Short mmCIF file of C-alpha atoms in Angstrom, two decimals:
data_model
loop_
_atom_site.label_atom_id
_atom_site.label_comp_id
_atom_site.label_asym_id
_atom_site.label_seq_id
_atom_site.Cartn_x
_atom_site.Cartn_y
_atom_site.Cartn_z
CA MET E 161 -189.11 36.99 1.14
CA LYS E 162 -189.14 34.35 -1.70
CA ALA E 163 -192.97 34.98 -2.16
CA LEU E 164 -192.51 38.79 -2.48
CA PRO E 165 -192.11 38.88 -6.19
CA TRP E 166 -195.29 36.74 -6.67
CA HIS E 167 -197.10 38.80 -4.38
CA LEU E 168 -196.10 42.21 -6.26
CA VAL E 169 -197.30 40.43 -9.52
CA LEU E 170 -200.57 39.58 -7.91
CA ILE E 171 -201.00 43.11 -6.65
CA VAL E 172 -200.39 44.51 -10.07
CA ALA E 173 -202.74 41.91 -11.64
CA CYS E 174 -205.37 42.98 -9.22
CA GLY E 175 -204.94 46.66 -9.93
CA VAL E 176 -205.07 46.12 -13.76
CA SER E 177 -208.25 44.08 -13.15
CA LEU E 178 -209.97 46.51 -10.93
CA LEU E 179 -208.99 49.69 -12.62
CA PRO E 180 -211.80 49.53 -15.45
CA ILE E 181 -214.54 48.95 -12.59
CA ALA E 182 -213.26 52.03 -10.57
CA TRP E 183 -213.06 54.12 -13.76
CA MET E 184 -216.76 53.06 -14.54
CA VAL E 185 -218.02 53.80 -11.16
CA GLY E 186 -216.08 57.12 -10.83
CA THR E 187 -217.12 58.38 -14.25
CA ALA E 188 -220.85 57.63 -13.40
CA PHE E 189 -220.56 60.32 -10.60
CA LYS E 190 -218.75 62.88 -12.62
CA PHE E 191 -220.07 65.79 -14.57
CA GLN E 192 -219.56 65.59 -18.34
CA ASP E 193 -216.91 68.50 -18.25
CA GLU E 194 -214.93 66.70 -15.65
CA ILE E 195 -214.61 63.23 -17.37
CA PHE E 196 -211.93 64.45 -19.65
CA THR E 197 -210.18 66.98 -17.64
CA SER E 198 -209.40 64.27 -15.10
CA PHE E 199 -209.55 61.23 -17.35
CA LEU E 200 -207.10 59.06 -15.67
CA SER E 201 -208.39 59.83 -12.06
CA PRO E 202 -211.43 57.47 -11.13
CA ILE E 203 -212.29 59.82 -8.24
CA PRO E 204 -214.86 62.58 -8.97
CA HIS E 205 -213.96 65.92 -7.50
CA ARG E 206 -217.61 67.16 -7.52
CA PRO E 207 -219.84 63.82 -7.04
CA THR E 208 -223.29 64.16 -8.73
CA LEU E 209 -226.20 61.71 -9.23
CA SER E 210 -227.38 63.54 -12.34
CA ASN E 211 -226.11 60.71 -14.82
CA PHE E 212 -228.13 58.07 -12.79
CA LEU E 213 -231.34 60.46 -12.83
CA TYR E 214 -230.83 60.83 -16.55
CA VAL E 215 -230.59 56.99 -17.20
CA TRP E 216 -233.76 56.35 -15.09
CA ASP E 217 -235.71 59.13 -16.95
CA ARG E 218 -234.29 58.12 -20.51
CA ILE E 219 -235.12 54.35 -20.50
CA PRO E 220 -237.53 52.01 -18.45
CA PHE E 221 -234.65 50.87 -16.37
CA ALA E 222 -236.89 49.10 -13.73
CA ARG E 223 -238.53 46.98 -16.48
CA TYR E 224 -235.18 45.80 -17.88
CA PHE E 225 -233.96 45.18 -14.37
CA PHE E 226 -237.13 43.17 -13.52
CA ASN E 227 -236.65 40.94 -16.72
CA SER E 228 -232.92 40.24 -15.81
CA LEU E 229 -233.83 39.40 -12.34
CA VAL E 230 -236.73 36.89 -13.11
CA VAL E 231 -234.63 35.22 -15.77
CA ALA E 232 -231.49 35.05 -13.70
CA ALA E 233 -233.60 33.86 -10.49
CA LEU E 234 -235.66 31.21 -12.17
CA VAL E 235 -232.58 29.82 -14.26
CA THR E 236 -230.41 29.62 -10.96
CA ALA E 237 -233.32 27.64 -8.95
CA VAL E 238 -234.05 25.23 -11.74
CA GLN E 239 -230.40 24.54 -12.51
CA LEU E 240 -229.71 23.78 -9.04
CA VAL E 241 -232.54 21.22 -8.97
CA THR E 242 -231.35 19.52 -12.42
CA ALA E 243 -227.71 19.60 -11.31
CA THR E 244 -228.58 18.07 -7.98
CA LEU E 245 -230.62 15.15 -9.51
CA ALA E 246 -228.03 14.58 -12.02
CA ALA E 247 -225.18 14.49 -9.51
CA TYR E 248 -227.16 12.41 -7.05
CA GLY E 249 -227.71 9.81 -9.93
CA PHE E 250 -224.08 9.81 -10.97
CA THR E 251 -222.73 9.14 -7.42
CA GLN E 252 -225.48 7.03 -5.82
CA PHE E 253 -226.75 4.59 -8.56
CA ARG E 254 -224.77 2.01 -10.39
CA PHE E 255 -225.89 1.28 -13.97
CA PRO E 256 -224.02 0.60 -17.30
CA GLY E 257 -222.33 3.26 -19.00
CA ARG E 258 -222.42 5.59 -15.89
CA GLU E 259 -218.78 6.80 -16.25
CA PHE E 260 -219.27 7.07 -20.12
CA LEU E 261 -222.39 9.26 -19.64
CA PHE E 262 -220.69 11.48 -16.99
CA TYR E 263 -217.62 12.02 -19.23
CA ALA E 264 -219.98 12.87 -22.18
CA VAL E 265 -221.60 15.43 -19.94
CA VAL E 266 -218.16 16.96 -18.98
CA ALA E 267 -217.15 16.98 -22.72
CA SER E 268 -220.07 19.06 -23.56
CA MET E 269 -218.57 21.82 -21.79
CA LEU E 270 -215.83 21.95 -24.37
CA VAL E 271 -218.53 22.63 -27.15
CA PRO E 272 -218.51 26.29 -28.21
CA VAL E 273 -221.75 27.88 -27.36
CA GLN E 274 -222.16 29.25 -30.90
CA VAL E 275 -222.42 25.61 -32.20
CA THR E 276 -225.55 24.89 -30.08
CA MET E 277 -227.08 28.43 -30.46
CA LEU E 278 -228.74 27.79 -33.86
CA PRO E 279 -230.33 24.38 -33.04
CA ASN E 280 -231.52 25.86 -29.72
CA TYR E 281 -233.03 28.89 -31.65
CA LEU E 282 -234.72 26.54 -34.03
CA VAL E 283 -236.40 24.62 -31.04
CA VAL E 284 -237.35 27.72 -29.39
CA ALA E 285 -238.90 29.19 -32.33
CA ARG E 286 -240.77 26.06 -33.12
CA LEU E 287 -242.15 26.00 -29.63
CA GLY E 288 -243.35 29.71 -30.22
CA TRP E 289 -241.12 30.91 -27.38
CA LEU E 290 -239.54 33.75 -28.94
CA ASP E 291 -240.05 36.99 -27.23
CA SER E 292 -240.83 35.24 -23.84
CA TYR E 293 -239.19 34.26 -20.47
CA ALA E 294 -239.39 30.54 -21.48
CA GLY E 295 -237.20 31.30 -24.56
CA LEU E 296 -234.74 33.24 -22.75
CA MET E 297 -234.41 30.31 -19.89
CA ALA E 298 -234.93 27.20 -21.81
CA PRO E 299 -231.21 26.56 -23.13
CA HIS E 300 -229.67 27.38 -19.51
CA LEU E 301 -232.04 25.23 -17.25
CA ALA E 302 -229.46 22.29 -17.17
CA GLU E 303 -225.82 22.76 -17.89
CA ALA E 304 -222.80 20.40 -17.44
CA MET E 305 -220.65 22.81 -15.18
CA GLY E 306 -223.22 22.53 -12.25
CA ILE E 307 -223.42 18.71 -12.73
CA PHE E 308 -219.69 18.49 -12.66
CA LEU E 309 -219.26 20.46 -9.57
CA LEU E 310 -221.90 18.78 -7.49
CA ARG E 311 -220.79 15.46 -8.46
CA GLN E 312 -217.34 16.20 -7.30
CA ALA E 313 -218.87 17.48 -3.98
CA PHE E 314 -221.21 14.69 -3.52
CA ARG E 315 -218.32 12.11 -3.70
CA SER E 316 -216.99 13.98 -0.59
CA VAL E 317 -219.93 12.78 1.59
CA PRO E 318 -219.22 9.53 3.37
CA ALA E 319 -221.33 6.68 2.16
CA SER E 320 -222.13 5.66 5.66
CA LEU E 321 -224.17 8.74 6.22
CA VAL E 322 -226.27 7.79 3.16
CA GLU E 323 -226.50 4.16 4.12
CA ALA E 324 -227.64 5.28 7.57
CA ALA E 325 -230.30 7.26 6.18
CA ARG E 326 -231.67 4.78 3.73
CA LEU E 327 -231.75 2.13 6.61
CA GLU E 328 -233.93 4.38 8.51
CA GLY E 329 -236.35 4.47 5.57
CA ALA E 330 -235.36 7.77 3.94
CA THR E 331 -236.37 8.11 0.25
CA HIS E 332 -233.76 9.35 -2.41
CA LEU E 333 -235.34 12.86 -2.02
CA GLN E 334 -235.01 12.92 1.66
CA VAL E 335 -231.46 11.87 1.39
CA ILE E 336 -230.75 14.70 -0.85
CA ARG E 337 -232.72 17.20 1.39
CA LYS E 338 -231.28 15.90 4.88
CA VAL E 339 -227.84 14.64 4.11
CA PHE E 340 -226.33 16.26 1.01
CA ILE E 341 -227.83 19.75 1.18
CA PRO E 342 -226.94 20.39 4.88
CA ASN E 343 -223.45 19.21 4.38
CA LEU E 344 -222.72 20.87 1.18
CA ARG E 345 -224.54 24.18 1.56
CA PRO E 346 -221.57 26.32 0.54
CA VAL E 347 -221.18 24.32 -2.70
CA PHE E 348 -224.60 24.94 -3.41
CA ILE E 349 -224.50 28.84 -2.64
CA ALA E 350 -221.26 28.99 -4.77
CA LEU E 351 -223.01 27.23 -7.67
CA GLY E 352 -225.88 29.41 -7.36
CA ILE E 353 -223.93 32.62 -7.39
CA LEU E 354 -221.95 31.63 -10.39
CA VAL E 355 -225.20 30.43 -12.32
CA PHE E 356 -226.90 33.80 -11.29
CA ILE E 357 -223.98 35.93 -12.54
CA ASN E 358 -223.44 34.04 -15.85
CA THR E 359 -227.23 34.40 -16.61
CA TRP E 360 -227.32 37.98 -15.69
CA ASN E 361 -224.48 38.81 -17.92
CA GLU E 362 -225.76 36.77 -20.85
CA TYR E 363 -225.94 38.72 -23.92
CA LEU E 364 -225.93 36.64 -27.30
CA TRP E 365 -228.71 34.40 -26.53
CA PRO E 366 -231.12 37.27 -25.60
CA LEU E 367 -229.95 39.11 -28.71
CA LEU E 368 -231.08 36.23 -30.87
CA VAL E 369 -234.55 35.51 -29.27
CA ILE E 370 -235.72 38.92 -28.17
CA LYS E 371 -236.82 41.58 -30.43
CA ASP E 372 -239.76 43.18 -28.28
CA GLU E 373 -237.99 45.97 -26.13
CA ASN E 374 -240.33 45.35 -23.28
CA MET E 375 -238.72 41.93 -22.87
CA PHE E 376 -235.08 43.20 -23.05
CA THR E 377 -232.74 42.11 -20.41
CA LEU E 378 -230.28 44.64 -19.11
CA PRO E 379 -227.30 43.88 -21.34
CA LEU E 380 -229.59 44.32 -24.33
CA ALA E 381 -230.89 47.54 -22.95
CA LEU E 382 -227.49 48.85 -22.40
CA GLN E 383 -226.49 48.26 -26.00
CA LEU E 384 -229.77 49.98 -27.13
CA PHE E 385 -228.92 52.99 -24.69
CA VAL E 386 -225.54 53.43 -26.03
CA SER E 387 -226.60 53.34 -29.66
CA GLU E 388 -229.28 55.90 -28.95
CA GLU E 389 -226.76 58.17 -27.10
CA GLY E 390 -224.41 57.94 -29.96
CA GLY E 391 -221.43 56.56 -27.91
CA THR E 392 -220.56 60.12 -26.51
CA SER E 393 -222.43 60.59 -23.22
CA TRP E 394 -219.90 58.77 -21.17
CA GLY E 395 -221.52 59.79 -17.88
CA PRO E 396 -224.94 58.40 -18.38
CA MET E 397 -223.24 55.33 -20.15
CA MET E 398 -221.23 54.49 -17.10
CA ALA E 399 -223.91 55.13 -14.74
CA ALA E 400 -226.14 52.65 -16.65
CA ALA E 401 -223.22 50.20 -16.57
CA THR E 402 -222.87 50.85 -12.98
CA LEU E 403 -226.41 49.92 -12.14
CA ALA E 404 -226.31 47.01 -14.26
CA ALA E 405 -223.13 45.60 -12.55
CA LEU E 406 -224.19 46.14 -9.25
CA PRO E 407 -226.22 42.95 -8.37
CA PRO E 408 -223.72 40.38 -9.73
CA LEU E 409 -220.69 42.33 -7.90
CA LEU E 410 -222.72 42.29 -4.71
CA ALA E 411 -223.57 38.59 -5.07
CA TYR E 412 -219.87 37.63 -5.75
CA TRP E 413 -218.83 39.89 -2.97
CA VAL E 414 -221.17 38.11 -0.38
CA ALA E 415 -220.33 34.69 -1.47
CA GLN E 416 -216.74 34.93 -2.67
CA ARG E 417 -215.07 32.53 -0.07
CA TYR E 418 -217.63 29.77 -1.08
CA VAL E 419 -216.89 30.01 -4.84
CA VAL E 420 -213.09 29.89 -4.10
CA GLN E 421 -213.58 27.03 -1.73
CA THR E 422 -215.78 25.01 -4.17
CA PHE E 423 -213.35 25.24 -7.03
CA LEU E 424 -210.31 24.41 -4.87
CA SER E 425 -212.17 21.44 -3.60
CA ALA E 426 -213.35 20.26 -7.30
CA GLY E 427 -209.79 20.58 -8.53
CA ILE E 428 -208.16 18.67 -5.85
CA LYS E 429 -210.52 15.81 -6.04
CA GLY E 430 -210.04 15.70 -9.86
#
């Protein structure tokens, strides 16, 4: 009974968090005249797909979806590789300044993204990567959060396993592939999902480096669509938002237990 008030608070918090998503999805399936007559109800009385068909005909949605998918998938794959190699180095090699370098990496998470955005833009522009996939991906290929999470996870693997593999002649890459990845698969899955969702939802950086509409990612395309519709076509706008939110929501739903376990484990180990 002592936990009942906390459960009620959590239920209310979940309801407040989920209501905008329910309203977005429900509005996407409503006719325009029904949206404001049943404004507070997320359930459509006469479900329709007309808003989705309108969005599909109005903008090259498949092209924007493809751009977001390519960028998010490649950034996720490369960032998993860079974070794995960095975490392995911080846990398996002893060298002067190791702890200082690790805490410097962790401290970089506190730097606002707006501070690094201008230097990153100048580098990308100097390399001629504006309006390209390389320009969209370059600043996100190695980030401190992934290194921190994997370093904490690598420390949980018994040193005897690594030593046994090394005594049998395994190289460092073989140790990563045969010892760390099989034992820490949930952590890798959780990190991959988080990186994919963050990259998929990125708005500021693509807004800065992409001017060619053919290279727009979905967040930019949504903003363009809302501007062209004048901010009044709520049904099509919610249909577009629903389609854009579907991949990250599905990814998180599939791997949510891995994400929660990873953050709890990293927090406990400190």
